[in-house]
XYZ file of C-alpha atoms in Angstrom:
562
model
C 32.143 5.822 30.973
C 29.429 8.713 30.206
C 26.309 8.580 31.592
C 23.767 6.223 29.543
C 20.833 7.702 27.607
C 18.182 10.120 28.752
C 15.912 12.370 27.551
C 18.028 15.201 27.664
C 21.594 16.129 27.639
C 23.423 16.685 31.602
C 26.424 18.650 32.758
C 28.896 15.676 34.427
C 31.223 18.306 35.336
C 31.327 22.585 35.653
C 30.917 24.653 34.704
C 34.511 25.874 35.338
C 35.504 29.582 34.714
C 38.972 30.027 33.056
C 39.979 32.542 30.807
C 38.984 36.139 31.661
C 40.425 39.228 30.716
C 38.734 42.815 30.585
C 36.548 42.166 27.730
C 35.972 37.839 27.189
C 36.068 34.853 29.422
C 36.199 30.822 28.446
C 33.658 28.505 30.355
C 34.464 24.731 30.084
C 32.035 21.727 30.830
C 31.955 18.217 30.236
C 28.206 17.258 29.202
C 27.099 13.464 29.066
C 26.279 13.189 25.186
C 26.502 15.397 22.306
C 25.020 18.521 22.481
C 25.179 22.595 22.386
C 26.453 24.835 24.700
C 24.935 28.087 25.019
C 26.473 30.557 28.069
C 25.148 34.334 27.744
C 24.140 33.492 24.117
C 27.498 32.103 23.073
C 27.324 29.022 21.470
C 29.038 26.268 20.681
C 28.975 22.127 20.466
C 30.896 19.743 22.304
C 33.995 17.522 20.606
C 34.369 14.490 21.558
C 37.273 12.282 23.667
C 36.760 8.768 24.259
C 33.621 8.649 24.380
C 33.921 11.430 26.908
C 31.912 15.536 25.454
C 33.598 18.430 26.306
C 33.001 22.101 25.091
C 35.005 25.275 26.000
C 32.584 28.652 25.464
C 34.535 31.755 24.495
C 32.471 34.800 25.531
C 33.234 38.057 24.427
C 31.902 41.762 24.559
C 32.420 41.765 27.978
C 33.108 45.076 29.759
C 36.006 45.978 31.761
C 35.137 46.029 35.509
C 31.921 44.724 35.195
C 29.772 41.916 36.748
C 28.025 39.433 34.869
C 26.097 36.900 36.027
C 25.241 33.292 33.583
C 23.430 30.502 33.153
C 24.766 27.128 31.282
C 22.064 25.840 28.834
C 22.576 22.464 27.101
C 20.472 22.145 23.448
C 18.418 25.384 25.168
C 18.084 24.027 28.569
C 18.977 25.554 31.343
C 21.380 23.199 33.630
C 23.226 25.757 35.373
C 23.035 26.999 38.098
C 20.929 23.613 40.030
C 17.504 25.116 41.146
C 19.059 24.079 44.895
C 21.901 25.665 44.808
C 23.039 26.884 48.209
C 25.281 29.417 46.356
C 25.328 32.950 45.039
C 24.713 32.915 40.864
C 27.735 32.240 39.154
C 29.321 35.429 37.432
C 31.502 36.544 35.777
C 33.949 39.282 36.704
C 36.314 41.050 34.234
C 39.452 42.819 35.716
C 39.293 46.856 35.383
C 37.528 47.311 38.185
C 38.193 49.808 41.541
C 40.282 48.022 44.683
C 42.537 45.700 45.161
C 43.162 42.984 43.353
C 42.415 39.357 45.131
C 44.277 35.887 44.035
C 44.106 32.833 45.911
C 46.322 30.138 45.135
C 47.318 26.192 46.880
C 48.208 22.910 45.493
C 47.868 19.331 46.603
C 43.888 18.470 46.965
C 43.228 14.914 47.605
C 39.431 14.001 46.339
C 36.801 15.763 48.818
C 34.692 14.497 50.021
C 35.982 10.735 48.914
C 38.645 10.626 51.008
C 37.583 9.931 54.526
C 39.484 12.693 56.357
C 38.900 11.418 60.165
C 40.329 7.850 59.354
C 43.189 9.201 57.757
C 44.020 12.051 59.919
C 43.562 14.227 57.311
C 42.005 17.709 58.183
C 39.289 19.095 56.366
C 40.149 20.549 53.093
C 40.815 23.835 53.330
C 38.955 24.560 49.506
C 35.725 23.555 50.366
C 36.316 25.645 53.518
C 37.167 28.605 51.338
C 34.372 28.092 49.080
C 31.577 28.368 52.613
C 33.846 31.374 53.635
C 33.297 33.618 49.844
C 29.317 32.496 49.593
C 28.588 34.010 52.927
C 30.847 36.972 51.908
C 30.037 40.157 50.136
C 31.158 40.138 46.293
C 33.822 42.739 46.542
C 35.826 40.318 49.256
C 35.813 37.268 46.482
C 39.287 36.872 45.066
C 39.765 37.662 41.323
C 41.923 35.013 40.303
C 42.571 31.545 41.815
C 45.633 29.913 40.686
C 46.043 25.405 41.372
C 49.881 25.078 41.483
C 50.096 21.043 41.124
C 48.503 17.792 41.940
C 44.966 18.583 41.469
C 43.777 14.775 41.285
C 46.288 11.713 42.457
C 47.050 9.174 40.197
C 49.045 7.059 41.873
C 47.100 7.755 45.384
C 43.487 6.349 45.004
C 39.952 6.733 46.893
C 38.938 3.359 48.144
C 36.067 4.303 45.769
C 38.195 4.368 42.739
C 40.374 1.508 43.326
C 37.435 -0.897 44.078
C 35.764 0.659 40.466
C 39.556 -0.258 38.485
C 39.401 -3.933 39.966
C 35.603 -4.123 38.566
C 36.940 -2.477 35.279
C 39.889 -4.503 35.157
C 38.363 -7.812 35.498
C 36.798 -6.888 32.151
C 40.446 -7.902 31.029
C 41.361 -4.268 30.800
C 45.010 -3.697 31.602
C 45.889 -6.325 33.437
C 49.589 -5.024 33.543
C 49.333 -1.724 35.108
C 49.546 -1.513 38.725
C 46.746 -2.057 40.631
C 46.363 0.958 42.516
C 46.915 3.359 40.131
C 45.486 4.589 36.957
C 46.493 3.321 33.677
C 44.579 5.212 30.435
C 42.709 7.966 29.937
C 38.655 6.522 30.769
C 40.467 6.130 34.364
C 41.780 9.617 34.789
C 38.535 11.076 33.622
C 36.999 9.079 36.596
C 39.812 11.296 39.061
C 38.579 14.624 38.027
C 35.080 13.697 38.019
C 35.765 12.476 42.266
C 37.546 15.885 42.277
C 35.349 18.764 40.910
C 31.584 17.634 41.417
C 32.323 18.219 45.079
C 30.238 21.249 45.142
C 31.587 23.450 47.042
C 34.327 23.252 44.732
C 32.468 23.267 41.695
C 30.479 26.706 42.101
C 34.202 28.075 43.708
C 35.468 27.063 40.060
C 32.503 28.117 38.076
C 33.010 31.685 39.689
C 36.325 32.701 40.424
C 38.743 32.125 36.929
C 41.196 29.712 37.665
C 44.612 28.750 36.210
C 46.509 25.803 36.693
C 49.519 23.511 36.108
C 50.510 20.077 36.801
C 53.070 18.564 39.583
C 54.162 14.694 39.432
C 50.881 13.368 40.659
C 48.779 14.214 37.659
C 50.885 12.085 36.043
C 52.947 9.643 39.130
C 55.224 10.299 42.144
C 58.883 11.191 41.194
C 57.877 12.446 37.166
C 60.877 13.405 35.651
C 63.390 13.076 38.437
C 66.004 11.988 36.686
C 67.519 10.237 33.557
C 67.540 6.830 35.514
C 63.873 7.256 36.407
C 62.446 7.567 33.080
C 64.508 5.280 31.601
C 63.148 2.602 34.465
C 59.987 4.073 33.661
C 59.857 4.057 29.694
C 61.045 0.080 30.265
C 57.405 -1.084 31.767
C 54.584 -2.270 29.528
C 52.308 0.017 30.916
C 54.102 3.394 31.278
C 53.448 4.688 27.283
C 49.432 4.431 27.937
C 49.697 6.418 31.141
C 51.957 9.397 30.557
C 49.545 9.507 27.157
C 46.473 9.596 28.977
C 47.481 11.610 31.383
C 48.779 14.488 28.926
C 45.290 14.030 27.082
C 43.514 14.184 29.639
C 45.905 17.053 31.378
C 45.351 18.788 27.961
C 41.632 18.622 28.232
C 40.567 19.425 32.064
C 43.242 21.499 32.734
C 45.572 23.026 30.196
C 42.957 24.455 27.565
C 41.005 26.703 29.959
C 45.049 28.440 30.769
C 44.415 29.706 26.806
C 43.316 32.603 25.845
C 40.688 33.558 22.979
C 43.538 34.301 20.439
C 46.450 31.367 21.620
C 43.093 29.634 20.773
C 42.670 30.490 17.785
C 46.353 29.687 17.286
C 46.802 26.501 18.720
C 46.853 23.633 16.284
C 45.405 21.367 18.155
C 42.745 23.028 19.288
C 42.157 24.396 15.006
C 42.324 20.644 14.359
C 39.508 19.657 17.499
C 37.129 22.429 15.845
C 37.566 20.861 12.454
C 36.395 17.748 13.394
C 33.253 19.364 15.068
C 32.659 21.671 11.842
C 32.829 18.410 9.931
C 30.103 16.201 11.528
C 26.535 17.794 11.952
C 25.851 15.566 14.756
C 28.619 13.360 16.932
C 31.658 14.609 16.233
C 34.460 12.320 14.793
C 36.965 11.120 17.996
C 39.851 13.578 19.042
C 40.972 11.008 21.310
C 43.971 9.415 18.624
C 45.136 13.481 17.776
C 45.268 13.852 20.920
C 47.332 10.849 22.006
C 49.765 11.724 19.204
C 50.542 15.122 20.683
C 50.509 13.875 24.465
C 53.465 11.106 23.063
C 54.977 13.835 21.331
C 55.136 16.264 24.031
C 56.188 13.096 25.890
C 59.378 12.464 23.611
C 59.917 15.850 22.611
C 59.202 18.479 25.275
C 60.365 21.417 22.854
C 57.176 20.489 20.718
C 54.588 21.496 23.742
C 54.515 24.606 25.733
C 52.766 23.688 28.831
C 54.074 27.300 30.719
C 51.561 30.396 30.002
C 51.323 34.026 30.673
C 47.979 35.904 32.744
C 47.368 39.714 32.681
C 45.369 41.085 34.860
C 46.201 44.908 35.026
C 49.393 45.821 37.228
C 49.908 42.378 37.946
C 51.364 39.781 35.544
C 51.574 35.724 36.208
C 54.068 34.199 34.398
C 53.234 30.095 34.993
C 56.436 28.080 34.419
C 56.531 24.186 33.380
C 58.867 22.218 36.222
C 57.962 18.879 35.348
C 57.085 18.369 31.503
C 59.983 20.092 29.850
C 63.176 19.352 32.391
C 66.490 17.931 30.526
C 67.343 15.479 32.308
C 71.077 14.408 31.296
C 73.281 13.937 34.035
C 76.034 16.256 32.939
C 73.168 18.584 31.474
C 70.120 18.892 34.023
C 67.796 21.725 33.167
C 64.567 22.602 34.699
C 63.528 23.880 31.024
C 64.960 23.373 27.605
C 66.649 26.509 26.334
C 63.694 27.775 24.151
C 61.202 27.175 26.901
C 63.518 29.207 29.009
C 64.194 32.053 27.008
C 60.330 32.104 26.272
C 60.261 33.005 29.893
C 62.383 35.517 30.363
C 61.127 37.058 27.571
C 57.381 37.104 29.494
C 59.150 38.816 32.561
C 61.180 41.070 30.238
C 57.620 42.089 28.654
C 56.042 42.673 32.354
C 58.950 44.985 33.223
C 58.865 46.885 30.060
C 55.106 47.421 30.213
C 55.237 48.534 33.982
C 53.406 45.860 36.068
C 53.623 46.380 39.456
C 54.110 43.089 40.531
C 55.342 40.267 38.266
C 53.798 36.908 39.734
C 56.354 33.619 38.757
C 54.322 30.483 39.395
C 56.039 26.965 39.444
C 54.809 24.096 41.508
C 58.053 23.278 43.248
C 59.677 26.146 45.310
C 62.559 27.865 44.057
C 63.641 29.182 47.525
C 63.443 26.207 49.340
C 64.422 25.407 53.650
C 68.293 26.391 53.767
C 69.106 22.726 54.719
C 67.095 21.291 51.905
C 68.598 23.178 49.216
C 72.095 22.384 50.218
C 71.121 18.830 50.585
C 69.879 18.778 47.054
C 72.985 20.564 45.613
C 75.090 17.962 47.774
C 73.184 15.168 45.972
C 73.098 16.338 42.614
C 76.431 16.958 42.570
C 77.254 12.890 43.495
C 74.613 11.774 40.687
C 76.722 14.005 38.235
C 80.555 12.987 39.586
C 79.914 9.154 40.466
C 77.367 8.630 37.759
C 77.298 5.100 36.333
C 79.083 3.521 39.325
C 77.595 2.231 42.769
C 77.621 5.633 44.882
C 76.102 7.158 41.841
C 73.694 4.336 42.350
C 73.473 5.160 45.644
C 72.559 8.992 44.894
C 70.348 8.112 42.631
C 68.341 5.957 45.085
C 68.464 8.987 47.849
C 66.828 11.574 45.547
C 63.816 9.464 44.217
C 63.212 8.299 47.832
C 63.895 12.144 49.528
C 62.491 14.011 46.483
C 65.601 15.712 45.854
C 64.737 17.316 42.539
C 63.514 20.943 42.673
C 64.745 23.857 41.315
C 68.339 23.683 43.888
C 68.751 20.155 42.254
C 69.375 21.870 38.833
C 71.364 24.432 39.826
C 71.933 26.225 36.036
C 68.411 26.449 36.276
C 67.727 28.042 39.438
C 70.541 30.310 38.726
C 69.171 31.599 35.420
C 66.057 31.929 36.989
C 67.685 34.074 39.950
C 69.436 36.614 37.103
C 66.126 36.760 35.433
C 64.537 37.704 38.342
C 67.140 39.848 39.766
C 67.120 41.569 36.555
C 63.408 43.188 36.933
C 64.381 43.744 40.301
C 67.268 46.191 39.483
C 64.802 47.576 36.754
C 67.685 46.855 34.029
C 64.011 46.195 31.739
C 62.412 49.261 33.001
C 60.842 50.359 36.260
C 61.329 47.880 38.559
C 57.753 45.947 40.030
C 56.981 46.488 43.604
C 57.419 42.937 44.065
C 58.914 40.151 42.294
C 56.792 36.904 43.623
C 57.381 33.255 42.936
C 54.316 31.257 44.149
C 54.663 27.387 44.494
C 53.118 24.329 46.582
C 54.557 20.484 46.570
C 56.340 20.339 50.047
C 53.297 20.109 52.248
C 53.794 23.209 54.235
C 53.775 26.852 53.713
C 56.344 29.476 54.494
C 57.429 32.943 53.186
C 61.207 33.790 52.255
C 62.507 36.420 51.087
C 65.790 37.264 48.911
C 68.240 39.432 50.772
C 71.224 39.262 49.144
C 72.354 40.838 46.843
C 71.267 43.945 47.295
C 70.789 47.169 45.762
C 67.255 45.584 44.133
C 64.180 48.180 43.870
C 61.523 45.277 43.536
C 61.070 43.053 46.872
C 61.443 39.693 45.938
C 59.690 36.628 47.770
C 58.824 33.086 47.837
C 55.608 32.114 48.962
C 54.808 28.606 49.345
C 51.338 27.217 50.314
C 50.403 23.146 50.021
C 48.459 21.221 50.484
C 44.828 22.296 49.790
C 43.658 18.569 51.263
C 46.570 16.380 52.110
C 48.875 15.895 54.980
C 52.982 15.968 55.691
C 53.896 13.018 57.886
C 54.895 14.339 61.573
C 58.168 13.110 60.197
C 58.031 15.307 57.356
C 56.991 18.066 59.964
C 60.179 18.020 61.943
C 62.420 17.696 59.115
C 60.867 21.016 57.332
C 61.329 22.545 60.896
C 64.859 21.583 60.907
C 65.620 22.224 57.437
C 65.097 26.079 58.477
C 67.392 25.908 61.665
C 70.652 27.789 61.649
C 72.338 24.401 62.578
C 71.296 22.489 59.774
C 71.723 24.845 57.911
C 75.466 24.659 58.548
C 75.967 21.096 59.021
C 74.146 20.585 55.042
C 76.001 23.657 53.581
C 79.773 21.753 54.805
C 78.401 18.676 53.447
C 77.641 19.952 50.069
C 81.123 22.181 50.348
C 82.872 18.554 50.828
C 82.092 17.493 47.346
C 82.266 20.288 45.235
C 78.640 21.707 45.307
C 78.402 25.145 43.823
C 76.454 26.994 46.600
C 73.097 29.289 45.569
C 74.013 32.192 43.584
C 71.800 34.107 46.601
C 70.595 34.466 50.054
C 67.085 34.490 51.644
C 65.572 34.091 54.817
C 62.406 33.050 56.278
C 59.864 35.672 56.550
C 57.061 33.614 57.804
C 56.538 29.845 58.617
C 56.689 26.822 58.374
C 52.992 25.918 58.957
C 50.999 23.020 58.784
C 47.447 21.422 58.130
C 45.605 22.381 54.890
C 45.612 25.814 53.415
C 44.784 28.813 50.803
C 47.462 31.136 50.168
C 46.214 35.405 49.527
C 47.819 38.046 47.695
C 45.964 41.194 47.732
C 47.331 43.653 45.173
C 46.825 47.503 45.288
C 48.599 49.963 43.705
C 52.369 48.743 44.729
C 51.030 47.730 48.117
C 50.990 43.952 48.223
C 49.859 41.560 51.273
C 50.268 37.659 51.768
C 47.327 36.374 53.469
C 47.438 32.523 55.028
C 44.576 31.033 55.859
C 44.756 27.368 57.568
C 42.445 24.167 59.018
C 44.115 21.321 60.873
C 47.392 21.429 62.696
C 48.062 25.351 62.652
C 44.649 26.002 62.226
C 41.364 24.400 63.679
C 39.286 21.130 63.096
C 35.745 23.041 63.452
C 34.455 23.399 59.987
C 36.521 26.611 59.620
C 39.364 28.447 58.275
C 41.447 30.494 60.768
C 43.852 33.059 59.253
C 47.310 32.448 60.553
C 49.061 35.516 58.794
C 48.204 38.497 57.425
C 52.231 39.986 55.941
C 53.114 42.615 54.113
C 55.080 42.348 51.164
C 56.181 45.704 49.716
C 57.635 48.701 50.930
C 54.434 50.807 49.857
């Protein structure tokens, strides 16, 4: 719950830089009461969740290129920056400036520092590590952009913290029915991202560099969305309707309304209908928490009625973030990634980079599209047996394999990762105009990183490459490790691609191969952008990396033929 009453209102979490272009920026905070929210003179009051105060400050007049640094004031006090602060002010920097252009990106961060790394064989997480590295660092070496690619709190995976607070909570009577060690509504998930983000090496990293995110399963639980069977196990619980709610509401909140801009603010209904409920109360605002449950279950039922996916600009370069978890159709004879609209929405975004001559069009999605040669042929192989046999006991058996193997990315629905692959191909032949330098599809999920690139077919003026970085603060299993290892071995790779020949599988519509990779421990991902030069930078601590408080880069690969 918020924090009790004092004499003056407190920041409980950020201030967390989101939206920036050349000339505005968006600053979110959750604050323990009502109160206003003044950054660089902007001002505006907090709506309310819950019982939970949250505010998101639009700032404009900004100038292109320029440095600017701020202070967070709550009802005229200054909170922001903490007179201790080991760190450098937070600023705020606008694209437009001279050099390249920086953007870190990862997925998968257990809490830091809840989770006791030693005991768990965990290595040190490799965000805070980041964070140490940019303070000590001159300004001009700080990335522009950081993008969180999935699973930035666990709700089925608890801190020994959190699960002895739910048993306190729950013997209260609360919802007795949910699992035990997981969360259940939204008061717990607010509880995950405070664990998460007042680590504070992580909160001045967020409060400085503008990030953009999007969920994996664990923001909501393991397996979200695999398949018809799943969710129709799922939707069957007494429990499961209050957590996919509160975990959209709170996903909405945290995460999802600092990936706006100022204008898709002004046009989002939701967020028109939050602001009327502020304008309508001089002093505690009237709850958003029931709107906001009736758009999560929505969303929930009808995918087509949220778009979680979102575009960044940020001068030659161009993200285009795509939804793999929220909006899949998940009919056996049917699987999509996205719905139709969703999908043509995003080919439409990377129709709109091409034509407007980015030099590299960025495609982020949490789960790889290129995955280990093995892997994907394993997931076609099993696809293909939930679709012939479904209904009847090897179906059954299928069914069982992928939730337990996590056969269900982008090579398990194979119409989707073939549209995807002509939409990308596409830019790359410049069929929309000049072609980009590159064509990049950034992910996380599978616990390792690697670099592939497409090779066939060719003829394509645009280099086109999967890079895959995860976890931030997590582990893979030695287990795990050798089957990734395998998964990229010319052997397997045969052995998986007869097997999915045997029944019928429709092979990949392409061919890659591993650039880089596969390494382990925790990691941040690099691209450095200049002109149509572009460079992946890997930077690791644990198994590929070191144990001794530091990050040691691992790669340093070029990416373009500039």
């Amino acid at each position: 719950m918020p924090h009790p009453a004092a004499s003056a209102p407190a920041l409980v979490l950020g201030p967390l830089l989101r939206h920036v272009d050349p000339v505005s920026a968006t600053v979110w905070v959750e604050t323990d009461r009502p109160c206003e929210v003044d950054v660089l003179g902007r001002r505006t009051r907090t709506f309310c969740v819950g019982g939970h105060h949250f505010a998101l400050v639009v700032v404009e007049g900004l100038e292109p290129g320029s440095t600017t640094p701020y202070e967070v004031r709550l009802d005229g006090a200054q909170v922001w920056p903490p007179e201790d602060s080991a760190f450098p002010p937070s600023r705020i920097r606008t694209p437009g400036g001279a050099g390249a252009f920086r953007l870190a990106f990862g997925s998968c961060r257990y809490a830091s520092p809840y989770t006791v790394e030693e005991s768990e064989g965990i290595p040190p997480d490799a965000l805070d590590l980041y964070a140490q590295r940019l303070a000590a660092q001159p300004e001009d070496r700080w990335p522009d952009a950081l993008v969180l690619l999935g699973d930035q709190v666990y709700a089925d995976e608890l801190t020994t913290q959190t699960r002895g607070w739910l048993a306190r909570r729950r013997d209260q009577a609360l919802h007795r029915r949910a699992p035990e060690d997981q969360v259940a509504d939204f008061e717990e998930y607010t509880r995950l991202y405070v664990e998460s983000w007042q680590d504070p090496q992580v909160r001045w990293l967020l409060s400085t560099i503008p990030s953009s995110m999007i969920f994996d399963d664990h923001e909501m639980i393991d397996d979200w969305n695999t398949s018809a069977a799943w969710r129709e196990r799922m939707s069957g619980t007494d429990w499961w309707a209050g957590r996919i709610t509160g975990g959209l509401v709170s996903y909405w909140i945290y995460q999802h309304l600092g990936n706006l801009s100022p204008q898709e603010l002004a046009e989002n209904k939701v967020w028109r209908a939050i602001q009327d409920l502020v304008d309508a109360s001089p002093g505690t605002p009237a709850d958003a928490e029931p709107l906001l449950r009736e758009m999560a279950a929505r969303a929930d039922a009808d995918p087509a009625s949220v778009r979680w996916s979102f575009v960044r600009h940020w001068g030659d370069a161009r993200l285009v973030m795509i939804d793999s978890r929220a909006g899949r159709v998940l009919e056996e004879s049917d699987r999509r990634m996205l719905d139709d609209a969703e999908f043509e929405w995003v080919e439409a975004a990377m129709r709109r980079a091409a034509e407007e001559g980015v030099e590299h069009l960025i495609l982020g999605t949490s789960l790889p599209w290129l995955l280990p040669h093995a892997v994907d042929s394993l997931e076609r192989w099993n696809a293909t047996l939930n679709r012939r046999h479904h209904g009847r006991w090897r179906g059954r058996l299928a069914e069982a394999l992928r939730q337990a193997s996590d056969l269900e990315h982008w090579a398990a629905f194979g119409h989707s990762f073939d549209r995807l692959g002509r939409a990308v191909l596409a830019v790359a032949r410049g069929e929309h105009g000049r072609a980009p330098a590159t064509t990049l599809v950034v992910s996380g999920d599978v616990h390792h990183a690697y670099a592939a690139e497409v090779v066939r077919p060719g003829g394509l003026e645009s280099r086109v490459h999967q890079l895959t970085v995860s976890p931030l603060h997590n582990q893979a299993p030695h287990p795990i490790q050798v089957a990734f290892r395998i998964g990229w071995s010319r052997r397997a790779r045969r052995l998986t691609e007869r097997l999915a020949r045997l029944v019928g599988a429709v092979p990949a519509s392409l061919e890659w191969e591993k650039q880089a990779g596969p390494y382990f421990g925790n990691q941040v991902g690099e691209l450095v952008l200049e002109g149509r030069e572009a460079r992946f930078v890997l930077s690791v601590s644990g198994k590929d990396g070191v144990h001794d408080g530091r990050l040691l880069q691992v790669l340093d690969m070029p990416l373009s033929e500039a």
